[in-house]
Amino acid sequence: MIDVYYWTTPNGHKITIFLEETGLPYSIKPVNIGKGDQFKPDFLAISPNNRIPAIVDNKPSGGGKPISIFESGAILQYLAEKTGQFLPADLRGRTEVMQWLFWQMGNLGPMLGQNHHFRGYIAEKIPYAINRYVKETERLYGVLDERLADREFVAEKYSIADMACYPWIVLHERQGQNLDDFPNLKRWFEIIQRRQAVQRAYALAKGINPAPPGMTEEAKQILFGQGRRAKI
Ligand SMILES: N[C@@H](CCC(=O)N[C@@H](CS)C(=O)NCC(=O)O)C(=O)O
């Protein structure tokens, strides 16, 4: 059984999509980041960067003590290697998936996260910041669209690279993007959206956090301007 420290955000969905795709048994441990659960010592022991997702594999391959992992890219890689699924074993195929996985981790996630922050979450609208991150989002969507021009998925087959990118594209409207401007990306998006496992992952999220999209003032206080804070 895999324990999944999870909240209903793009980085959380990546892991539940993988687990639903593979059928690996898992147990959700909700970490409500809008209430500050990410600062609890038990969670920080697993995820020292106070971010979801994280997992604990209680039955690692080869036996031994449970293994804990934070960072969604490291988790996807670990689970793909554990199951032998969604990451090719051959050098070229594996390298292709890993470079797009890292591209998501270093570009798509962080930049779109800043887009959400400046465009959506804060009351003060700073035109320079909004323009910077909306444009950068547009650029990254363009990179993906170009990549998908002659292939169905980001790498040769559906992989952990697709699972990492998809939850961020779900929020395209919030990012000021129109998928009609990116026809290859739109086709890819609709193919993944139709997958049963993806639908199950998003349905599960609704059960865990039925709150409407958006952020409460309490959550903003907890999430923004953290600086160096004492554990709670
Ligand atoms: N690079 C990390 C990013 C994780 C991340 O930013 N998680 C957010 C939710 S999407 C979080 O836990 N935020 C809590 C906080 O900011 O305190 C990953 O890919 O796992």
XYZ file of N, CA and C and ligand atoms in Angstrom:
716
model
N 0.847 -1.204 0.000
C 0.000 0.000 0.000
C 0.883 1.255 0.000
N 0.524 2.195 -0.877
C 1.261 3.463 -0.946
C 0.440 4.526 -0.201
N 1.044 5.221 0.728
C 0.370 6.369 1.361
C 0.654 7.600 0.505
N -0.415 8.313 0.147
C -0.264 9.491 -0.726
C -0.657 10.737 0.062
N 0.326 11.578 0.327
C 0.084 12.850 1.015
C -0.284 13.846 -0.060
N -1.542 14.263 -0.005
C -2.167 14.818 -1.209
C -3.081 15.986 -0.876
N -3.106 16.950 -1.797
C -4.208 17.916 -1.803
C -4.642 18.098 -3.255
N -5.778 18.740 -3.445
C -6.454 18.720 -4.745
C -5.935 19.825 -5.661
N -4.651 19.771 -5.972
C -3.990 20.769 -6.810
C -3.323 20.036 -7.980
N -2.853 20.789 -8.996
C -2.237 20.109 -10.141
C -1.136 19.120 -9.740
N -0.290 19.524 -8.817
C 0.807 18.609 -8.452
C 0.287 17.368 -7.735
N -0.808 17.510 -7.021
C -1.427 16.344 -6.385
C -2.058 15.412 -7.416
N -2.749 15.994 -8.392
C -3.450 15.168 -9.397
C -2.489 14.275 -10.182
N -1.269 14.757 -10.403
C -0.309 13.949 -11.180
C -0.193 12.538 -10.595
N -0.137 12.489 -9.269
C 0.132 11.198 -8.609
C -1.122 10.320 -8.598
N -2.273 10.924 -8.347
C -3.488 10.088 -8.353
C -3.790 9.598 -9.775
N -3.447 10.403 -10.781
C -3.626 9.917 -12.165
C -2.767 8.670 -12.365
N -1.494 8.747 -11.981
C -0.616 7.578 -12.162
C -1.190 6.363 -11.420
N -1.609 6.566 -10.196
C -2.069 5.429 -9.386
C -3.362 4.842 -9.947
N -4.232 5.706 -10.443
C -5.465 5.205 -11.074
C -5.140 4.484 -12.379
N -4.163 4.970 -13.115
C -3.791 4.318 -14.381
C -3.259 2.906 -14.139
N -2.500 2.740 -13.062
C -1.824 1.456 -12.843
C -2.603 0.515 -11.926
N -3.523 1.062 -11.132
C -4.263 0.222 -10.189
C -3.445 -0.161 -8.962
N -2.318 0.475 -8.760
C -1.518 0.224 -7.550
C -2.347 0.653 -6.330
N -2.457 -0.207 -5.292
C -3.285 0.188 -4.146
C -2.691 1.396 -3.414
N -3.542 2.332 -3.031
C -3.038 3.501 -2.318
C -4.068 4.012 -1.330
N -3.537 4.775 -0.383
C -4.395 5.353 0.640
C -4.092 6.853 0.696
N -5.142 7.658 0.566
C -4.956 9.115 0.567
C -4.831 9.637 1.999
N -3.810 10.447 2.211
C -3.654 11.174 3.483
C -3.813 12.655 3.142
N -4.984 13.215 3.324
C -5.173 14.620 2.915
C -4.267 15.563 3.711
N -3.667 16.502 2.989
C -2.838 17.552 3.612
C -3.462 18.865 3.134
N -4.308 19.447 3.958
C -5.014 20.658 3.532
C -4.054 21.838 3.615
N -3.498 22.199 2.459
C -2.461 23.250 2.455
C -3.051 24.632 2.720
N -4.366 24.771 2.548
C -5.029 26.047 2.861
C -5.256 26.222 4.357
N -5.065 25.126 5.114
C -5.238 25.201 6.578
C -3.903 25.067 7.294
N -2.814 24.842 6.536
C -1.491 24.775 7.169
C -1.015 23.372 7.526
N -1.711 22.338 7.031
C -1.286 20.961 7.378
C 0.142 20.655 6.910
N 0.610 21.412 5.898
C 1.945 21.122 5.348
C 3.071 21.489 6.311
N 2.720 22.180 7.406
C 3.755 22.562 8.374
C 3.773 21.636 9.593
N 2.935 20.615 9.571
C 2.926 19.702 10.721
C 4.204 18.853 10.694
N 4.814 18.644 11.843
C 6.105 17.932 11.874
C 6.084 16.566 11.180
N 4.992 15.830 11.322
C 4.949 14.491 10.706
C 5.042 14.594 9.194
N 4.399 15.638 8.641
C 4.463 15.807 7.187
C 5.836 16.323 6.768
N 6.383 17.273 7.524
C 7.707 17.825 7.176
C 8.796 16.748 7.219
N 8.575 15.721 8.041
C 9.567 14.638 8.100
C 9.612 13.893 6.764
N 8.497 13.922 6.037
C 8.420 13.242 4.736
C 8.714 14.221 3.616
N 8.242 15.455 3.774
C 8.338 16.457 2.716
C 8.928 17.752 3.288
N 10.254 17.831 3.402
C 10.881 18.960 4.114
C 10.674 20.318 3.450
N 10.207 20.321 2.203
C 9.949 21.582 1.491
C 8.517 22.087 1.735
N 7.821 21.480 2.660
C 6.404 21.779 2.995
C 5.490 21.912 1.784
N 5.641 20.980 0.850
C 4.786 20.963 -0.340
C 4.224 19.557 -0.549
N 2.976 19.512 -1.015
C 2.458 18.237 -1.518
C 2.829 18.156 -2.998
N 2.881 16.978 -3.603
C 2.600 15.670 -3.027
C 3.857 15.046 -2.411
N 3.583 14.014 -1.595
C 4.650 13.141 -1.111
C 4.033 11.753 -0.989
N 4.880 10.736 -0.996
C 4.339 9.385 -0.794
C 5.230 8.628 0.184
N 4.632 7.591 0.776
C 5.417 6.589 1.500
C 5.055 5.247 0.896
N 6.077 4.561 0.389
C 5.866 3.213 -0.128
C 6.188 2.251 1.009
N 5.147 1.627 1.542
C 5.342 0.729 2.689
C 5.914 -0.622 2.282
N 5.853 -0.924 0.995
C 6.404 -2.199 0.512
C 7.310 -1.948 -0.680
N 8.484 -1.363 -0.452
C 9.351 -1.084 -1.604
C 9.810 -2.379 -2.275
N 10.088 -2.271 -3.562
C 10.602 -3.448 -4.271
C 11.891 -3.885 -3.585
N 12.049 -5.170 -3.377
C 13.270 -5.679 -2.737
C 13.177 -5.687 -1.224
N 12.056 -5.236 -0.659
C 11.835 -5.294 0.794
C 12.511 -4.154 1.539
N 12.611 -4.317 2.842
C 13.246 -3.288 3.685
C 12.241 -2.272 4.200
N 12.799 -1.246 4.823
C 11.973 -0.211 5.470
C 11.146 0.553 4.438
N 10.048 1.167 4.867
C 9.298 2.034 3.940
C 10.200 3.134 3.384
N 9.875 3.574 2.156
C 10.627 4.672 1.509
C 9.681 5.859 1.375
N 10.146 7.054 1.776
C 9.320 8.248 1.551
C 9.950 9.090 0.452
N 9.101 9.756 -0.322
C 9.569 10.557 -1.472
C 8.741 11.828 -1.557
N 9.410 12.965 -1.767
C 8.710 14.206 -2.097
C 9.170 14.662 -3.463
N 8.506 15.658 -4.033
C 8.678 16.189 -5.400
C 7.958 15.258 -6.388
N 6.976 15.839 -7.094
C 6.118 15.011 -7.948
C 6.895 14.301 -9.060
N 7.959 14.932 -9.584
C 8.730 14.275 -10.639
C 9.434 13.036 -10.109
N 10.033 13.166 -8.921
C 10.732 12.024 -8.310
C 9.735 10.910 -7.987
N 8.524 11.316 -7.565
C 7.506 10.310 -7.221
C 7.059 9.565 -8.485
N 6.797 10.320 -9.558
C 6.355 9.669 -10.800
C 7.433 8.714 -11.312
N 8.683 9.157 -11.261
C 9.774 8.290 -11.723
C 9.850 7.021 -10.860
N 9.747 7.215 -9.544
C 9.825 6.067 -8.627
C 8.713 5.064 -8.914
N 7.495 5.592 -9.062
C 6.350 4.692 -9.272
C 6.423 4.016 -10.636
N 6.927 4.754 -11.633
C 7.062 4.153 -12.963
C 8.090 3.025 -12.923
N 9.167 3.238 -12.181
C 10.186 2.181 -12.090
C 9.667 1.002 -11.265
N 8.872 1.309 -10.250
C 8.332 0.228 -9.413
C 7.398 -0.684 -10.209
N 6.575 -0.043 -11.041
C 5.550 -0.816 -11.759
C 6.015 -1.253 -13.149
N 7.075 -0.629 -13.638
C 7.509 -0.911 -15.021
C 6.527 -0.349 -16.039
N 5.808 0.713 -15.666
C 4.813 1.283 -16.593
C 5.039 2.785 -16.798
N 4.698 3.244 -17.988
C 4.690 4.676 -18.353
C 6.072 5.342 -18.349
N 7.126 4.518 -18.386
C 8.497 5.024 -18.564
C 9.252 3.917 -19.293
N 9.599 4.150 -20.559
C 10.245 3.069 -21.312
C 11.543 2.628 -20.650
N 11.904 1.361 -20.856
C 13.132 0.834 -20.257
C 14.344 1.137 -21.136
N 14.145 1.327 -22.430
C 15.298 1.536 -23.313
C 15.844 2.962 -23.168
N 17.129 3.110 -23.433
C 17.836 4.372 -23.188
C 17.169 5.565 -23.883
N 16.886 5.412 -25.162
C 16.354 6.554 -25.916
C 14.943 6.931 -25.447
N 14.108 5.915 -25.284
C 12.724 6.180 -24.866
C 12.669 6.795 -23.477
N 13.503 6.256 -22.592
C 13.530 6.755 -21.214
C 14.033 8.205 -21.167
N 15.070 8.486 -21.934
C 15.646 9.834 -21.948
C 14.635 10.841 -22.479
N 13.883 10.423 -23.473
C 12.870 11.321 -24.047
C 11.809 11.681 -22.992
N 11.332 10.668 -22.293
C 10.323 10.936 -21.256
C 10.915 11.798 -20.143
N 12.123 11.457 -19.711
C 12.693 12.177 -18.569
C 12.951 13.648 -18.894
N 13.359 13.929 -20.139
C 13.626 15.350 -20.424
C 12.345 16.164 -20.407
N 11.227 15.578 -20.827
C 9.958 16.319 -20.785
C 9.383 16.365 -19.363
N 9.691 15.338 -18.600
C 9.283 15.370 -17.185
C 10.012 16.527 -16.478
N 11.299 16.628 -16.721
C 12.074 17.715 -16.105
C 11.639 19.074 -16.652
N 11.278 19.115 -17.917
C 10.777 20.364 -18.509
C 9.517 20.812 -17.764
N 8.651 19.875 -17.480
C 7.441 20.239 -16.735
C 7.811 20.772 -15.354
N 8.710 20.046 -14.675
C 9.039 20.414 -13.290
C 9.708 21.795 -13.215
N 10.556 22.100 -14.207
C 11.322 23.337 -14.138
C 10.662 24.513 -14.835
N 9.670 24.252 -15.667
C 9.081 25.323 -16.480
C 7.563 25.411 -16.319
N 6.885 24.409 -16.851
C 5.421 24.505 -16.905
C 4.794 24.737 -15.515
N 5.195 23.927 -14.544
C 4.604 24.061 -13.207
C 4.915 25.406 -12.566
N 6.212 25.741 -12.409
C 6.540 26.997 -11.711
C 5.997 28.252 -12.403
N 6.083 28.314 -13.721
C 5.635 29.536 -14.417
C 4.108 29.672 -14.374
N 3.392 28.551 -14.571
C 1.929 28.628 -14.526
C 1.457 28.900 -13.090
N 2.232 28.422 -12.134
C 1.918 28.727 -10.736
C 2.013 30.229 -10.472
N 3.033 30.872 -11.038
C 3.167 32.332 -10.881
C 2.027 33.053 -11.611
N 1.628 32.509 -12.737
C 0.483 33.058 -13.467
C -0.759 33.060 -12.549
N -1.027 31.901 -11.936
C -2.193 31.815 -11.035
C -2.076 32.862 -9.927
N -0.850 33.005 -9.428
C -0.647 33.909 -8.294
C -0.968 35.359 -8.680
N -0.297 35.829 -9.727
C -0.425 37.258 -10.058
C -1.731 37.572 -10.780
N -2.205 36.611 -11.583
C -3.423 36.890 -12.351
C -4.673 36.673 -11.498
N -4.598 35.666 -10.624
C -5.824 35.275 -9.931
C -5.877 35.548 -8.446
N -4.812 35.177 -7.736
C -4.970 35.096 -6.284
C -4.879 36.429 -5.554
N -4.032 37.342 -6.040
C -3.801 38.534 -5.215
C -4.701 39.689 -5.656
N -5.075 40.492 -4.671
C -5.994 41.605 -4.946
C -5.287 42.681 -5.767
N -4.016 42.910 -5.447
C -3.267 43.955 -6.153
C -2.915 43.450 -7.551
N -3.395 44.113 -8.581
C -3.112 43.654 -9.945
C -1.890 44.407 -10.467
N -0.816 43.686 -10.696
C 0.449 44.287 -11.131
C 0.614 43.968 -12.615
N 0.347 44.950 -13.498
C 0.336 44.638 -14.937
C 1.622 43.975 -15.424
N 2.788 44.445 -14.955
C 4.039 43.849 -15.444
C 4.088 42.353 -15.114
N 3.752 42.017 -13.882
C 3.844 40.618 -13.447
C 2.820 39.749 -14.185
N 1.609 40.281 -14.339
C 0.574 39.504 -15.042
C 1.021 39.243 -16.476
N 1.480 40.303 -17.138
C 1.913 40.178 -18.530
C 3.080 39.189 -18.657
N 4.015 39.313 -17.748
C 5.199 38.428 -17.787
C 4.777 36.951 -17.730
N 3.891 36.600 -16.789
C 3.583 35.178 -16.612
C 2.533 34.679 -17.602
N 1.641 35.547 -18.045
C 0.687 35.119 -19.083
C 1.458 34.861 -20.388
N 2.416 35.738 -20.700
C 3.226 35.561 -21.917
C 4.083 34.297 -21.816
N 4.642 34.087 -20.652
C 5.482 32.899 -20.471
C 4.618 31.624 -20.567
N 3.405 31.696 -20.042
C 2.480 30.563 -20.190
C 2.213 30.310 -21.672
N 1.963 31.400 -22.386
C 1.681 31.282 -23.826
C 2.881 30.638 -24.545
N 4.068 31.061 -24.168
C 5.279 30.487 -24.795
C 5.356 28.985 -24.523
N 5.119 28.606 -23.264
C 5.229 27.187 -22.899
C 4.131 26.356 -23.573
N 2.929 26.908 -23.666
C 1.865 26.218 -24.402
C 2.307 26.020 -25.859
N 2.980 27.045 -26.403
C 3.460 26.956 -27.784
C 4.503 25.854 -27.949
N 5.374 25.715 -26.945
C 6.399 24.658 -26.999
C 5.708 23.287 -27.029
N 4.718 23.118 -26.179
C 4.005 21.827 -26.138
C 3.229 21.589 -27.431
N 2.597 22.653 -27.926
C 1.807 22.536 -29.156
C 2.701 22.087 -30.318
N 3.866 22.689 -30.402
C 4.835 22.342 -31.446
C 5.281 20.881 -31.293
N 5.559 20.517 -30.071
C 5.999 19.154 -29.799
C 4.935 18.129 -30.226
N 3.686 18.504 -30.045
C 2.578 17.574 -30.318
C 2.114 17.624 -31.770
N 2.801 18.408 -32.596
C 2.354 18.570 -33.988
C 2.393 17.243 -34.749
N 3.384 16.395 -34.456
C 3.512 15.157 -35.237
C 3.493 13.915 -34.351
N 2.900 14.033 -33.170
C 2.816 12.858 -32.286
C 1.593 12.990 -31.400
N 1.130 11.833 -30.913
C -0.088 11.835 -30.095
C 0.206 12.296 -28.658
N 1.377 11.878 -28.161
C 1.721 12.188 -26.767
C 3.068 12.909 -26.708
N 3.402 13.410 -25.546
C 4.617 14.210 -25.392
C 5.864 13.388 -25.766
N 5.923 12.145 -25.331
C 6.972 11.240 -25.814
C 6.292 10.260 -26.782
N 6.938 9.132 -27.027
C 6.363 8.277 -28.082
C 5.006 7.706 -27.659
N 4.938 7.256 -26.404
C 3.669 6.702 -25.903
C 3.232 7.509 -24.685
N 1.972 7.348 -24.316
C 1.454 7.972 -23.090
C 2.387 7.621 -21.923
N 2.826 8.631 -21.170
C 3.877 8.397 -20.168
C 3.698 9.333 -18.970
N 4.628 9.207 -18.029
C 4.605 10.093 -16.861
C 4.817 11.556 -17.272
N 5.381 11.814 -18.444
C 5.525 13.210 -18.901
C 4.147 13.813 -19.197
N 3.260 13.036 -19.813
C 1.894 13.525 -20.059
C 1.154 13.742 -18.735
N 1.340 12.790 -17.819
C 0.627 12.897 -16.527
C 1.093 14.122 -15.743
N 2.357 14.506 -15.937
C 2.882 15.687 -15.235
C 2.345 16.982 -15.850
N 2.199 17.006 -17.157
C 1.771 18.246 -17.831
C 0.260 18.473 -17.745
N -0.496 17.388 -17.889
C -1.948 17.539 -18.072
C -2.631 18.380 -16.989
N -2.402 18.109 -15.688
C -3.180 18.862 -14.676
C -2.968 20.372 -14.744
N -1.843 20.807 -15.288
C -1.616 22.249 -15.418
C -2.412 22.831 -16.575
N -2.602 22.041 -17.618
C -3.339 22.540 -18.790
C -4.845 22.567 -18.498
N -5.288 21.734 -17.560
C -6.704 21.748 -17.147
C -7.133 23.171 -16.776
N -6.198 23.931 -16.208
C -6.539 25.265 -15.687
C -6.250 26.378 -16.698
N -6.350 26.053 -18.003
C -5.962 27.020 -19.042
C -6.750 28.324 -18.971
N -8.042 28.239 -18.624
C -8.836 29.491 -18.584
C -8.312 30.415 -17.488
N -8.000 29.798 -16.351
C -7.467 30.598 -15.243
C -6.132 31.260 -15.614
N -5.458 30.676 -16.581
C -4.136 31.203 -17.001
C -4.243 32.174 -18.174
N -5.485 32.507 -18.582
C -5.669 33.454 -19.679
C -5.344 32.851 -21.039
N -5.543 31.522 -21.185
C -5.222 30.858 -22.455
C -6.476 30.253 -23.067
N -6.481 30.233 -24.410
C -7.576 29.617 -25.156
C -6.998 28.439 -25.928
N -7.470 27.242 -25.638
C -6.872 26.057 -26.281
C -7.078 26.045 -27.789
N -8.066 26.807 -28.276
C -8.255 26.872 -29.733
C -7.024 27.479 -30.426
N -6.232 28.238 -29.690
C -5.009 28.815 -30.264
C -3.884 27.785 -30.364
N -4.104 26.606 -29.772
C -3.059 25.571 -29.730
C -3.695 24.240 -30.134
N -3.957 24.044 -31.428
C -4.775 22.896 -31.853
C -4.186 21.529 -31.499
N -2.870 21.399 -31.550
C -2.267 20.086 -31.222
C -2.393 19.810 -29.724
N -2.168 20.866 -28.965
C -2.299 20.740 -27.513
C -3.752 20.418 -27.143
N -4.672 21.036 -27.835
C -6.094 20.804 -27.558
C -6.465 19.340 -27.845
N -5.972 18.805 -28.959
C -6.259 17.393 -29.308
C -5.706 16.476 -28.217
N -4.455 16.714 -27.821
C -3.806 15.929 -26.755
C -4.614 16.031 -25.452
N -5.005 17.261 -25.124
C -5.748 17.513 -23.884
C -7.043 16.689 -23.862
N -7.746 16.691 -24.980
C -9.042 15.994 -25.027
C -8.869 14.473 -24.965
N -7.770 13.990 -25.539
C -7.502 12.539 -25.464
C -7.268 12.138 -24.000
N -6.487 12.923 -23.314
C -6.169 12.565 -21.912
C -7.387 12.765 -21.021
N -8.109 13.844 -21.277
C -9.317 14.124 -20.478
C -10.317 12.956 -20.524
N -10.359 12.260 -21.653
C -11.321 11.161 -21.817
C -10.892 9.875 -21.111
N -9.647 9.796 -20.681
C -9.185 8.545 -20.062
C -9.929 8.317 -18.746
N -10.368 7.068 -18.568
C -11.145 6.710 -17.371
C -10.343 6.992 -16.088
N -9.061 6.667 -16.126
C -8.236 6.838 -14.920
C -8.136 8.314 -14.542
N -8.039 9.167 -15.536
C -7.933 10.605 -15.292
C -9.252 11.096 -14.686
N -10.340 10.607 -15.234
C -11.651 11.021 -14.693
C -11.821 10.544 -13.248
N -11.327 9.338 -12.968
C -11.437 8.840 -11.587
C -10.595 9.708 -10.644
N -9.415 10.097 -11.102
C -8.531 10.919 -10.249
C -9.199 12.256 -9.911
N -9.861 12.859 -10.888
C -10.502 14.157 -10.635
C -11.784 13.996 -9.808
N -12.474 12.872 -9.983
C -13.683 12.627 -9.178
C -13.287 12.455 -7.708
N -12.202 11.759 -7.492
C -11.714 11.546 -6.122
C -11.389 12.884 -5.456
N -10.802 13.793 -6.241
C -10.440 15.116 -5.708
C -11.686 15.834 -5.188
N -12.773 15.732 -5.933
C -14.007 16.426 -5.505
C -14.505 15.894 -4.168
N -14.337 14.584 -3.956
C -14.763 13.987 -2.684
C -13.911 14.479 -1.527
N -12.642 14.737 -1.786
C -11.732 15.132 -0.703
C -11.859 16.625 -0.398
N -12.048 17.423 -1.440
C -12.127 18.880 -1.243
C -13.279 19.443 -2.075
N -14.487 19.406 -1.514
C -15.641 19.876 -2.291
C -15.735 21.406 -2.390
N -14.792 22.128 -1.770
C -14.852 23.608 -1.792
C -14.753 24.098 -3.237
N -15.453 25.186 -3.561
C -15.352 25.725 -4.927
C -13.943 26.223 -5.203
N -13.561 26.327 -6.511
C -12.218 26.827 -6.830
C -12.018 28.219 -6.252
N -10.768 28.570 -6.054
C -10.482 29.876 -5.443
C -9.810 29.658 -4.114
N -9.501 30.749 -3.466
C -8.725 30.636 -2.248
C -9.288 31.541 -1.168
N -9.437 30.998 0.031
C -9.949 31.822 1.124
C -8.842 32.775 1.597
N -9.256 33.808 2.336
C -8.268 34.744 2.885
C -7.330 34.011 3.841
N -7.891 33.052 4.599
C -7.059 32.288 5.534
C -5.972 31.524 4.763
N -6.367 30.920 3.648
C -5.399 30.148 2.846
C -4.310 31.064 2.295
N -4.714 32.261 1.847
C -3.710 33.198 1.308
C -2.686 33.563 2.379
N -3.177 33.789 3.592
C -2.271 34.129 4.702
C -1.258 33.010 4.915
N -1.743 31.768 4.785
C -0.869 30.622 5.062
C 0.100 30.374 3.920
N -0.388 30.568 2.695
C 0.401 30.138 1.535
C 1.389 31.188 1.029
N 1.058 32.466 1.212
C 1.890 33.490 0.574
C 2.791 34.188 1.586
N 3.995 34.493 1.134
C 4.938 35.223 1.995
C 5.355 34.407 3.194
N 5.616 33.109 2.976
C 5.897 32.242 4.127
C 7.200 32.606 4.833
N 8.224 32.937 4.064
C 9.527 33.189 4.688
C 9.966 31.995 5.513
N 10.779 32.248 6.491
C 11.227 31.151 7.345
C 10.279 31.052 8.512
N 9.477 30.012 8.545
C 8.468 29.998 9.604
C 8.673 28.829 10.553
N 8.186 29.049 11.751
C 8.334 28.013 12.766
C 7.378 26.873 12.420
N 7.800 25.660 12.794
C 6.911 24.512 12.600
C 5.722 24.649 13.532
N 4.566 24.087 13.120
C 3.422 24.107 14.049
C 3.107 22.695 14.496
N 8.034 21.039 -7.377
C 7.021 20.560 -6.483
C 5.944 21.602 -6.319
C 4.917 21.185 -5.277
C 3.986 22.326 -4.910
O 4.220 23.495 -5.251
N 2.932 21.996 -4.180
C 1.988 23.009 -3.714
C 0.564 22.646 -4.126
S 0.416 22.518 -5.900
C 2.009 23.050 -2.189
O 2.076 22.028 -1.549
N 1.971 24.238 -1.583
C 1.989 24.377 -0.165
C 2.669 25.626 0.293
O 2.984 26.478 -0.556
O 2.891 25.754 1.500
C 6.445 19.248 -7.031
O 6.406 19.112 -8.256
O 6.079 18.373 -6.232
